[in-house]
Short mmCIF file of C-alpha atoms and ligand atoms in Angstrom, two decimals:
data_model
loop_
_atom_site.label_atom_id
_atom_site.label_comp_id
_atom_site.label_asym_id
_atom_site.label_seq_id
_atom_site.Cartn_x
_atom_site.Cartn_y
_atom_site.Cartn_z
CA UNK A 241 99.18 -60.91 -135.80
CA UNK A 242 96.18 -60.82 -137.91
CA UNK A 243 93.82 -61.61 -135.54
CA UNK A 244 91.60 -58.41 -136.22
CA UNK A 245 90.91 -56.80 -139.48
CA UNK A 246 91.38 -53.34 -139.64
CA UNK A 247 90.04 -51.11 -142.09
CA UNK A 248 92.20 -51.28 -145.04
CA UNK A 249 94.19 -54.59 -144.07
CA UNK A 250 95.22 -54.73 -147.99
CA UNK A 251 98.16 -52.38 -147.76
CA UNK A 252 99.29 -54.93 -145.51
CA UNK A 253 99.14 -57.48 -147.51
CA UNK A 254 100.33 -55.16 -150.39
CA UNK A 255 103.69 -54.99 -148.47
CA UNK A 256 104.30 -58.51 -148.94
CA UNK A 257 105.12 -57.57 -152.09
CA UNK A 258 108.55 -56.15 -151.94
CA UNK A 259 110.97 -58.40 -151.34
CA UNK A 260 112.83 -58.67 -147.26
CA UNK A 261 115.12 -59.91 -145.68
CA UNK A 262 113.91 -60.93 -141.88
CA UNK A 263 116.09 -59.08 -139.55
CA UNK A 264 113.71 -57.75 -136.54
CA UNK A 265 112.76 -59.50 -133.04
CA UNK A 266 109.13 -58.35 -133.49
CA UNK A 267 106.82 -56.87 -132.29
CA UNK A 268 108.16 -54.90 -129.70
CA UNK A 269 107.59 -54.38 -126.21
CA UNK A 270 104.72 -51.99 -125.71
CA UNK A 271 105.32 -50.87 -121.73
CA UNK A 272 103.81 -48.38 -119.68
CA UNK A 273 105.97 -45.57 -118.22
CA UNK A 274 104.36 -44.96 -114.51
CA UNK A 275 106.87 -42.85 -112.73
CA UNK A 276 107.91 -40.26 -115.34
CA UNK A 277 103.95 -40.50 -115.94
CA UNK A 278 103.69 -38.99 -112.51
CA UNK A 279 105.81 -36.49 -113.34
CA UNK A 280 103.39 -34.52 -115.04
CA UNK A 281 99.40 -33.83 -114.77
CA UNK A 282 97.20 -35.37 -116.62
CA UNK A 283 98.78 -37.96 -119.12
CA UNK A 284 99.60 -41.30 -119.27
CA UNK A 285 103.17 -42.46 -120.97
CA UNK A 286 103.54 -45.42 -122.82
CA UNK A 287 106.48 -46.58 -124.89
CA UNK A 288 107.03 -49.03 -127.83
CA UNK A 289 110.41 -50.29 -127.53
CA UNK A 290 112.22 -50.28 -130.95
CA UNK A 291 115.42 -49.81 -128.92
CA UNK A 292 114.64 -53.96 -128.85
CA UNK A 293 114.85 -54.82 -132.00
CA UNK A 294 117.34 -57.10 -131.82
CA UNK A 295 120.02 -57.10 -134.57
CA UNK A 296 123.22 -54.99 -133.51
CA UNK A 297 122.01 -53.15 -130.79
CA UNK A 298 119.09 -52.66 -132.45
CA UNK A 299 116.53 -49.26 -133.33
CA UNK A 300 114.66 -48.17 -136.25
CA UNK A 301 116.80 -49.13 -138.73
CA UNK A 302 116.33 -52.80 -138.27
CA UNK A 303 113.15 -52.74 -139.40
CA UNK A 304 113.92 -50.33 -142.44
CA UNK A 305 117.16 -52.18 -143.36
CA UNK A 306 114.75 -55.47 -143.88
CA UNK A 307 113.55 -53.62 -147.15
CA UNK A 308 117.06 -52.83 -148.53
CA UNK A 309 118.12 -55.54 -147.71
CA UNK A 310 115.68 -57.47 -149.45
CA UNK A 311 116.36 -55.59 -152.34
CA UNK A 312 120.02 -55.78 -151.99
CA UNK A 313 119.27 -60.20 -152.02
CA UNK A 314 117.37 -59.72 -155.36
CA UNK A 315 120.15 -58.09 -156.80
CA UNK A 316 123.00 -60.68 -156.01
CA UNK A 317 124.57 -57.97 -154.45
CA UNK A 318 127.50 -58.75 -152.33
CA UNK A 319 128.77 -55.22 -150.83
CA UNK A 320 126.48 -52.88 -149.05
CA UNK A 321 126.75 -49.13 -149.34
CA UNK A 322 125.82 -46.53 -147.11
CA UNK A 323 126.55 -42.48 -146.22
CA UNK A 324 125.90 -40.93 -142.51
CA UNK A 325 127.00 -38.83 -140.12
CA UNK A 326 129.76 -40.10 -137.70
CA UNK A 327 128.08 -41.27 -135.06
CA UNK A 328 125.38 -42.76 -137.35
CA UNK A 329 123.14 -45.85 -136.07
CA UNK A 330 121.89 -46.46 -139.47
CA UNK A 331 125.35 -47.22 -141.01
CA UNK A 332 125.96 -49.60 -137.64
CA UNK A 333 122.97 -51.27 -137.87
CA UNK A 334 124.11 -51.97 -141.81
CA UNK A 335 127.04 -53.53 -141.48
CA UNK A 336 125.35 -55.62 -138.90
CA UNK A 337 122.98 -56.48 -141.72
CA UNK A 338 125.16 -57.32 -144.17
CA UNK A 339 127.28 -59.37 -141.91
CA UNK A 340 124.12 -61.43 -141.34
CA UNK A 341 123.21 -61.90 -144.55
CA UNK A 342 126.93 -63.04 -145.39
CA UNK A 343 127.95 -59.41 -147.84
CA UNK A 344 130.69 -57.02 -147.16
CA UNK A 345 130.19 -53.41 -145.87
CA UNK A 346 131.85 -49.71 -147.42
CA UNK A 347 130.70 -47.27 -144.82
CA UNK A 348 131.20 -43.67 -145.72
CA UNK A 349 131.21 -41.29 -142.39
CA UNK A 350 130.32 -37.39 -142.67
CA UNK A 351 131.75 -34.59 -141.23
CA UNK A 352 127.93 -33.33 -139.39
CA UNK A 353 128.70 -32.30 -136.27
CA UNK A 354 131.19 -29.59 -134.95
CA UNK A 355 132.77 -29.56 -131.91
CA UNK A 356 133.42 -33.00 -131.08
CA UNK A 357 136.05 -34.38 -129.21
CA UNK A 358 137.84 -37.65 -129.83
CA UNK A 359 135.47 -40.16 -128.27
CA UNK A 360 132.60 -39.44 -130.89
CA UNK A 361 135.75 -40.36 -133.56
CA UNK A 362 136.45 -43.97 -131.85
CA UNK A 363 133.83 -44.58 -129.35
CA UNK A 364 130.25 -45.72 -129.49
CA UNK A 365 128.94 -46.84 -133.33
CA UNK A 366 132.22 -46.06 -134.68
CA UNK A 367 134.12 -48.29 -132.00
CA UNK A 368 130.96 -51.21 -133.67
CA UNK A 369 131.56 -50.43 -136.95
CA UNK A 370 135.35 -51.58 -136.34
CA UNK A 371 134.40 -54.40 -134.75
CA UNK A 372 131.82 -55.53 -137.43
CA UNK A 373 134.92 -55.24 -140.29
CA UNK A 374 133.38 -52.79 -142.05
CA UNK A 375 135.52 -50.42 -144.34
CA UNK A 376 135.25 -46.69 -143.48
CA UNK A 377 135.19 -43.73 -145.69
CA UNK A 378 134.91 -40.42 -144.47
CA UNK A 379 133.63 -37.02 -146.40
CA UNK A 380 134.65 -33.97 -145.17
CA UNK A 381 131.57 -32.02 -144.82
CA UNK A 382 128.17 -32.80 -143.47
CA UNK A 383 125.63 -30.78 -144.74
CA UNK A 384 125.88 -32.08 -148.55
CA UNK A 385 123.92 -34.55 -149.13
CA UNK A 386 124.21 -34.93 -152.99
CA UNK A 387 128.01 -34.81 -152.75
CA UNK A 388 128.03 -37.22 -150.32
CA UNK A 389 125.75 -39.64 -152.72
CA UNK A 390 128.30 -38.80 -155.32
CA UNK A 391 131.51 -39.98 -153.65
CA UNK A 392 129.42 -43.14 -152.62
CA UNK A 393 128.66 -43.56 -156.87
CA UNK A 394 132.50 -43.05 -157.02
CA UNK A 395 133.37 -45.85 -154.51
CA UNK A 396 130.46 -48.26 -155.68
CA UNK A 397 132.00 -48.02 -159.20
CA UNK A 398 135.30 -48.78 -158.24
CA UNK A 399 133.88 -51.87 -156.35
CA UNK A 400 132.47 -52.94 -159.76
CA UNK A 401 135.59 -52.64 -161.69
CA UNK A 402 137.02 -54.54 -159.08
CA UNK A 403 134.49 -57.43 -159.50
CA UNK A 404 132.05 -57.13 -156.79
CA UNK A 405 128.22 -56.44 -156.66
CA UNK A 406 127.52 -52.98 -154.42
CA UNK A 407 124.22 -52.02 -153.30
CA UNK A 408 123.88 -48.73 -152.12
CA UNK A 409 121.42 -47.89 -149.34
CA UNK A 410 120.00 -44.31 -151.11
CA UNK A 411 118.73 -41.96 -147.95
CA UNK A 412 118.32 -39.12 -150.13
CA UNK A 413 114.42 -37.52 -150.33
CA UNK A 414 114.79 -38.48 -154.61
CA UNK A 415 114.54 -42.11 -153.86
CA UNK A 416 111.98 -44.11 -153.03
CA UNK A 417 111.53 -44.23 -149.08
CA UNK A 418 111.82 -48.42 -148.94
CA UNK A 419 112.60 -48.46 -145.44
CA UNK A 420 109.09 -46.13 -144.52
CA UNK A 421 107.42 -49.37 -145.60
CA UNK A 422 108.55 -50.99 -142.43
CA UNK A 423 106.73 -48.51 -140.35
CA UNK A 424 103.62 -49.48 -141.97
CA UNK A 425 103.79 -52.59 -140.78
CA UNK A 426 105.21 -51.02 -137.52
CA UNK A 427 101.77 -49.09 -137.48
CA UNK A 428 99.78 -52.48 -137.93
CA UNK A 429 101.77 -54.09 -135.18
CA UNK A 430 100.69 -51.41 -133.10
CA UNK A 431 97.17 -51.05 -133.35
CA UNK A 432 97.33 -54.91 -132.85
CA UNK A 433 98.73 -54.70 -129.46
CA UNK A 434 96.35 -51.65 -128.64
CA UNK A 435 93.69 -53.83 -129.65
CA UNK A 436 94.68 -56.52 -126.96
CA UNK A 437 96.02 -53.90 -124.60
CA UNK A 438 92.31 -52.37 -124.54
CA UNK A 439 94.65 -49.30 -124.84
CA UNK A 440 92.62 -46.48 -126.61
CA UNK A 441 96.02 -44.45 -127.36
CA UNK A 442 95.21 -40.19 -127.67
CA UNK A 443 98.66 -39.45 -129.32
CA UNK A 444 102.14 -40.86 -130.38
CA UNK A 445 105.24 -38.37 -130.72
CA UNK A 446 108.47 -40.22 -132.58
CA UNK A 447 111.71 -38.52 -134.07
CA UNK A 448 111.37 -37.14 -137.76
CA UNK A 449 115.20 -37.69 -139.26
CA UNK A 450 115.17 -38.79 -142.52
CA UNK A 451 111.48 -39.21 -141.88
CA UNK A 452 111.13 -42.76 -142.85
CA UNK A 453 110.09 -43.54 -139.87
CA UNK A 454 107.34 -40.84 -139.24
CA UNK A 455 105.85 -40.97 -142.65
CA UNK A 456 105.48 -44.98 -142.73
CA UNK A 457 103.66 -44.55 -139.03
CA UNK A 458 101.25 -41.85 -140.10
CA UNK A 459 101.09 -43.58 -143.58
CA UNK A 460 100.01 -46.71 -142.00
CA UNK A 461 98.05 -45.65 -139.16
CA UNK A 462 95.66 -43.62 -141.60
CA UNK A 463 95.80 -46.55 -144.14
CA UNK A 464 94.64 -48.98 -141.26
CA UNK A 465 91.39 -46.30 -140.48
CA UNK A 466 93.37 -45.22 -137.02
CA UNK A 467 93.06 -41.42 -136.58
CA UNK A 468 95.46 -41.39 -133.42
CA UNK A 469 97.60 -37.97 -133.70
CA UNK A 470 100.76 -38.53 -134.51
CA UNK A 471 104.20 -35.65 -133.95
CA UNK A 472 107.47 -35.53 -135.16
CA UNK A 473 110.09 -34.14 -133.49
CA UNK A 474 112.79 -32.76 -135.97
CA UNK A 475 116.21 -34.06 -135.51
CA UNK A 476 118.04 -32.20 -138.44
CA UNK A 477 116.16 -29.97 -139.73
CA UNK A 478 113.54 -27.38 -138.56
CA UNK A 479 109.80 -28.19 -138.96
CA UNK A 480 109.12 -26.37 -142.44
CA UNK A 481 111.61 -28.07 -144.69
CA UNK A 482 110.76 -31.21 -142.44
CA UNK A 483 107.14 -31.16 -143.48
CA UNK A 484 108.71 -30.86 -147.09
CA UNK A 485 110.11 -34.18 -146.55
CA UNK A 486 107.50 -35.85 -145.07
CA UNK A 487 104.92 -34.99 -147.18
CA UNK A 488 107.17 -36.14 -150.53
CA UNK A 489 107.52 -39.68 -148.78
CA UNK A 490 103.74 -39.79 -148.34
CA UNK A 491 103.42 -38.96 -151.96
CA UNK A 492 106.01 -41.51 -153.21
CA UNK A 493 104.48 -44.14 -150.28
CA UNK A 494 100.99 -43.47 -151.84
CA UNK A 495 102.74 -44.39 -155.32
CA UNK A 496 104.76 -47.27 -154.60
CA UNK A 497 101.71 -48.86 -152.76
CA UNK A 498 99.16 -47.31 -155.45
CA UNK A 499 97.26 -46.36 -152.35
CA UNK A 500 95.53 -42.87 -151.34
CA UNK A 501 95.19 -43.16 -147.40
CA UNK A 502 93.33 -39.53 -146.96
CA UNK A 503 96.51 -37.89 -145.30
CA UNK A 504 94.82 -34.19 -144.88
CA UNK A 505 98.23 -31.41 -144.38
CA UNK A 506 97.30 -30.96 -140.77
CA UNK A 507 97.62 -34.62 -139.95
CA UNK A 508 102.01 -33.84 -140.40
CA UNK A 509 102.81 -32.62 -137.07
CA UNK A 510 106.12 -31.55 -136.41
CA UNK A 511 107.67 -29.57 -133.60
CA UNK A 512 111.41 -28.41 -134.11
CA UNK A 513 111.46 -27.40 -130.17
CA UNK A 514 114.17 -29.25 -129.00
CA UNK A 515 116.16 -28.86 -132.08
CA UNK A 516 119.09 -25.95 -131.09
CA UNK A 517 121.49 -25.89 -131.47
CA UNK A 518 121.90 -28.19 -134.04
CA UNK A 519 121.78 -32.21 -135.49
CA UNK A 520 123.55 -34.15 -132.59
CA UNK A 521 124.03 -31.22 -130.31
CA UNK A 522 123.17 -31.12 -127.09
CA UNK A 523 121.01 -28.61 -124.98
CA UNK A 524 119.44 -28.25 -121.31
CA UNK A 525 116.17 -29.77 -122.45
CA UNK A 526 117.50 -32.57 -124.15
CA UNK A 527 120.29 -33.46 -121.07
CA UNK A 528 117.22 -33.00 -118.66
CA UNK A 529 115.19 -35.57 -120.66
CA UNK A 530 117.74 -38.18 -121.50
CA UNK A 531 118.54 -38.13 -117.25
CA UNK A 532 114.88 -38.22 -116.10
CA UNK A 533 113.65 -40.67 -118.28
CA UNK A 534 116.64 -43.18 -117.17
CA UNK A 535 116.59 -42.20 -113.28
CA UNK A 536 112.14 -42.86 -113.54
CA UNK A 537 112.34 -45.96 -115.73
CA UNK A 538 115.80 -47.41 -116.09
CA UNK A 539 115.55 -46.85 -119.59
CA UNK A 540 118.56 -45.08 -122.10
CA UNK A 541 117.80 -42.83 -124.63
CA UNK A 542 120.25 -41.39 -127.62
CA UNK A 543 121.69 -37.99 -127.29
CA UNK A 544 120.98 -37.11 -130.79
CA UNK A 545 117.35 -38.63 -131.67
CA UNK A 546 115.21 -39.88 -128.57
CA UNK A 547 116.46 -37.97 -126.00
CA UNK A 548 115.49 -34.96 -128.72
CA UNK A 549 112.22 -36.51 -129.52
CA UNK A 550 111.51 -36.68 -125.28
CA UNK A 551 112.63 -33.47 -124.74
CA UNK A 552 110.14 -32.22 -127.23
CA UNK A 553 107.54 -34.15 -125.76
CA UNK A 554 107.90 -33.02 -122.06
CA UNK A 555 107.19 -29.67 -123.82
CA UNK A 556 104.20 -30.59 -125.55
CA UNK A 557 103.16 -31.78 -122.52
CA UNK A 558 103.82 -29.24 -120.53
CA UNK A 559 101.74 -26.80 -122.97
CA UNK A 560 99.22 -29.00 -123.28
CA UNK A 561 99.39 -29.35 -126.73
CA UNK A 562 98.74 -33.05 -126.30
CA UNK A 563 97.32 -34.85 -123.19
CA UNK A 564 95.33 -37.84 -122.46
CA UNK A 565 97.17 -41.61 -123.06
CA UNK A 566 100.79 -40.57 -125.51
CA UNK A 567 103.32 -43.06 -127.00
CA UNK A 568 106.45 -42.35 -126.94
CA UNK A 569 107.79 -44.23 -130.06
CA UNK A 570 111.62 -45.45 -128.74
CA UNK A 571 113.57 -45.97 -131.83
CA UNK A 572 117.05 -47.00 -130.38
CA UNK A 573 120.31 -45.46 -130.81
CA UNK A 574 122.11 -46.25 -127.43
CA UNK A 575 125.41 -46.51 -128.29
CA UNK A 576 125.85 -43.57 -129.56
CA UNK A 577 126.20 -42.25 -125.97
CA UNK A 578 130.05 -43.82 -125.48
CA UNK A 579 130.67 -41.06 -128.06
CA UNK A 580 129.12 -38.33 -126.91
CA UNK A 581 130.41 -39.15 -122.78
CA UNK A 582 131.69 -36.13 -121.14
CA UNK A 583 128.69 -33.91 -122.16
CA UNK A 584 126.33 -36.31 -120.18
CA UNK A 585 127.82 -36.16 -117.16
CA UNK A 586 126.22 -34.59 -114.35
C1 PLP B 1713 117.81 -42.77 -137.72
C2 PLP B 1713 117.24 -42.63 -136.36
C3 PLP B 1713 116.06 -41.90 -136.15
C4 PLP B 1713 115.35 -41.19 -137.26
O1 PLP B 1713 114.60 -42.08 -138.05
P1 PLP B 1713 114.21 -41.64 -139.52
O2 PLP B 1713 113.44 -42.79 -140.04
O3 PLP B 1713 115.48 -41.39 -140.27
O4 PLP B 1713 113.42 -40.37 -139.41
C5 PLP B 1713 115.54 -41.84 -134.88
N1 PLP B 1713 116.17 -42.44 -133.83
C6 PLP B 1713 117.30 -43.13 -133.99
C7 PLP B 1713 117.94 -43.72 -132.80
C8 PLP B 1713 117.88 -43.24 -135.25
O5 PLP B 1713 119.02 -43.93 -135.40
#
């Protein structure tokens, strides 16, 4: 992997530093995508396939979970904690994790999305989740995330009394973003394969959740000396409080890793364009994307994050607010489209 030296190869190294638990089959699959290329003038698409990663079904939060993970080993814990919404890939992907690494799982499922119908309740990454033995939770609303951390406190402490040793996963923007760190090194692994690709890359567009993912890309791809453009395309929440976020993990990033990497405010890109009417809803755009990208390529995207993320690159595209050679960073999530069924069809 370190066959070049980038500019500022010492955050790598840095990132050694906190413990992790191996998890990931890296690095990706870096593929071209010729035929929905040829959809539209002017650009070449390329995408890194973090829908590969390996454990569980795989996505982003492989990667991340490596961190916690790590963290959760150094603590003897034995019970791993963790708050999403219902059809969450995160809290699949952790009770994958903890399975592998031998520890219970207390999954706590929130109430984020109206208007579903029973397959998003027992299909898809709940139907895993079931499988995997985790225990499930649920919290009645969706949109409260400090309430939400609070019940988790409630159930962690009860695990204590009872003799066990919880970690909880924290997600919320007070807490430091441990699983951004894996992007960095997701950012080195990419200019790598660029390198031997000969691929001089114009622009990358990924899906800003949490943000984790986003900020660790444009945190590392700066730190590295890479000025490739980099936009996120909001999955929860619309581009102004999503810049909030982002630029708070690049502050606490720049702490943890006591590393300035020259992030200048225009370098957060966000577009909230494909956002209506809602976290995991659907609309046109999004339905259109998700379809077109499997009937060019044979490859599945997520209703509620990548098919998104496309959706809002098609339109980027098609204003020409980017051109030239564009990633299209694939961060998983397939299964969550057994729950969401009936509003794919054609
Ligand atoms: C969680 C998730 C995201 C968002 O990643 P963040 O790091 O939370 O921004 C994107 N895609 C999929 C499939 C996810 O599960």
């Amino acid at each position: 992997m370190n066959d070049k030296d980038f500019n500022g190869q010492g955050v790598v190294e840095q990132l050694r530093t906190f413990p992790r638990c191996l998890l990931a089959h890296v690095p990706t699959p870096l593929e071209v995508m010729e035929r929905l290329s040829a959809h539209f003038a002017g650009v070449s698409l390329f995408v890194k396939r973090d829908d590969c990663t390996g454990l569980g079904f795989g996505g982003n939060k492989v990667r991340q979970l490596e961190y916690y993970l790590g963290h959760a080993v150094k603590e003897r814990a034995d019970t791993i904690l963790i708050t999403g919404a219902v059809q969450s890939n995160f809290v699949r992907v952790a009770a994958a994790a903890a399975r592998r690494m031998g520890m219970e799982c207390h999954i706590q499922l929130e109430e984020r999305v109206q208007q579903v119908d029973t397959l998003y309740r027992s299909s898809g990454n709940v139907l895993l989740n079931r499988i995997l033995g985790a225990t499930l939770h649920s919290y009645p609303v969706g949109e409260d995330e400090a309430g939400a951390d609070a019940k988790l406190g409630q159930i962690a402490e009860q695990l204590r009394q009872d003799g066990s040793v919880p970690y909880i996963i924290p997600l919320g923007p007070e807490h430091d973003p441990l699983g951004a760190l894996a992007y960095i090194d997701a950012a080195h692994e990419l200019l790598v394969q660029l390198d031997q690709q000969s691929l001089p890359l114009d622009h990358l567009v990924v899906t800003s959740g949490s943000g984790a993912t986003h900020a660790g890309l444009l945190f590392g791809l700066r730190a590295l000396g890479s000025r490739i453009g980099i936009t996120g395309v909001c999955s929860r929440r619309n581009a102004l409080s999503q810049r909030q976020r982002i630029a708070g993990h690049l502050e606490k990033l720049s702490a943890m890793l006591n590393k300035d990497p020259g992030i200048e405010p225009d370098d957060i890109r966000l577009t909230d364009v494909s956002l209506a009417p809602g976290y995991g809803r659907l609309n046109d755009g999004v339905i259109e994307a998700l379809r077109l990208t499997a009937r060019c390529e044979g490859l599945f995207l997520d209703p509620v994050y990548t098919a998104k993320t496309m959706a809002g690159l098609f339109h980027l595209v098609r204003q020409q607010e980017i051109s030239g050679k564009i990633l299209f960073w694939h961060t998983g999530g397939q299964p969550a489209l057994f729950g969401y069924g009936e509003g794919l069809l054609d």
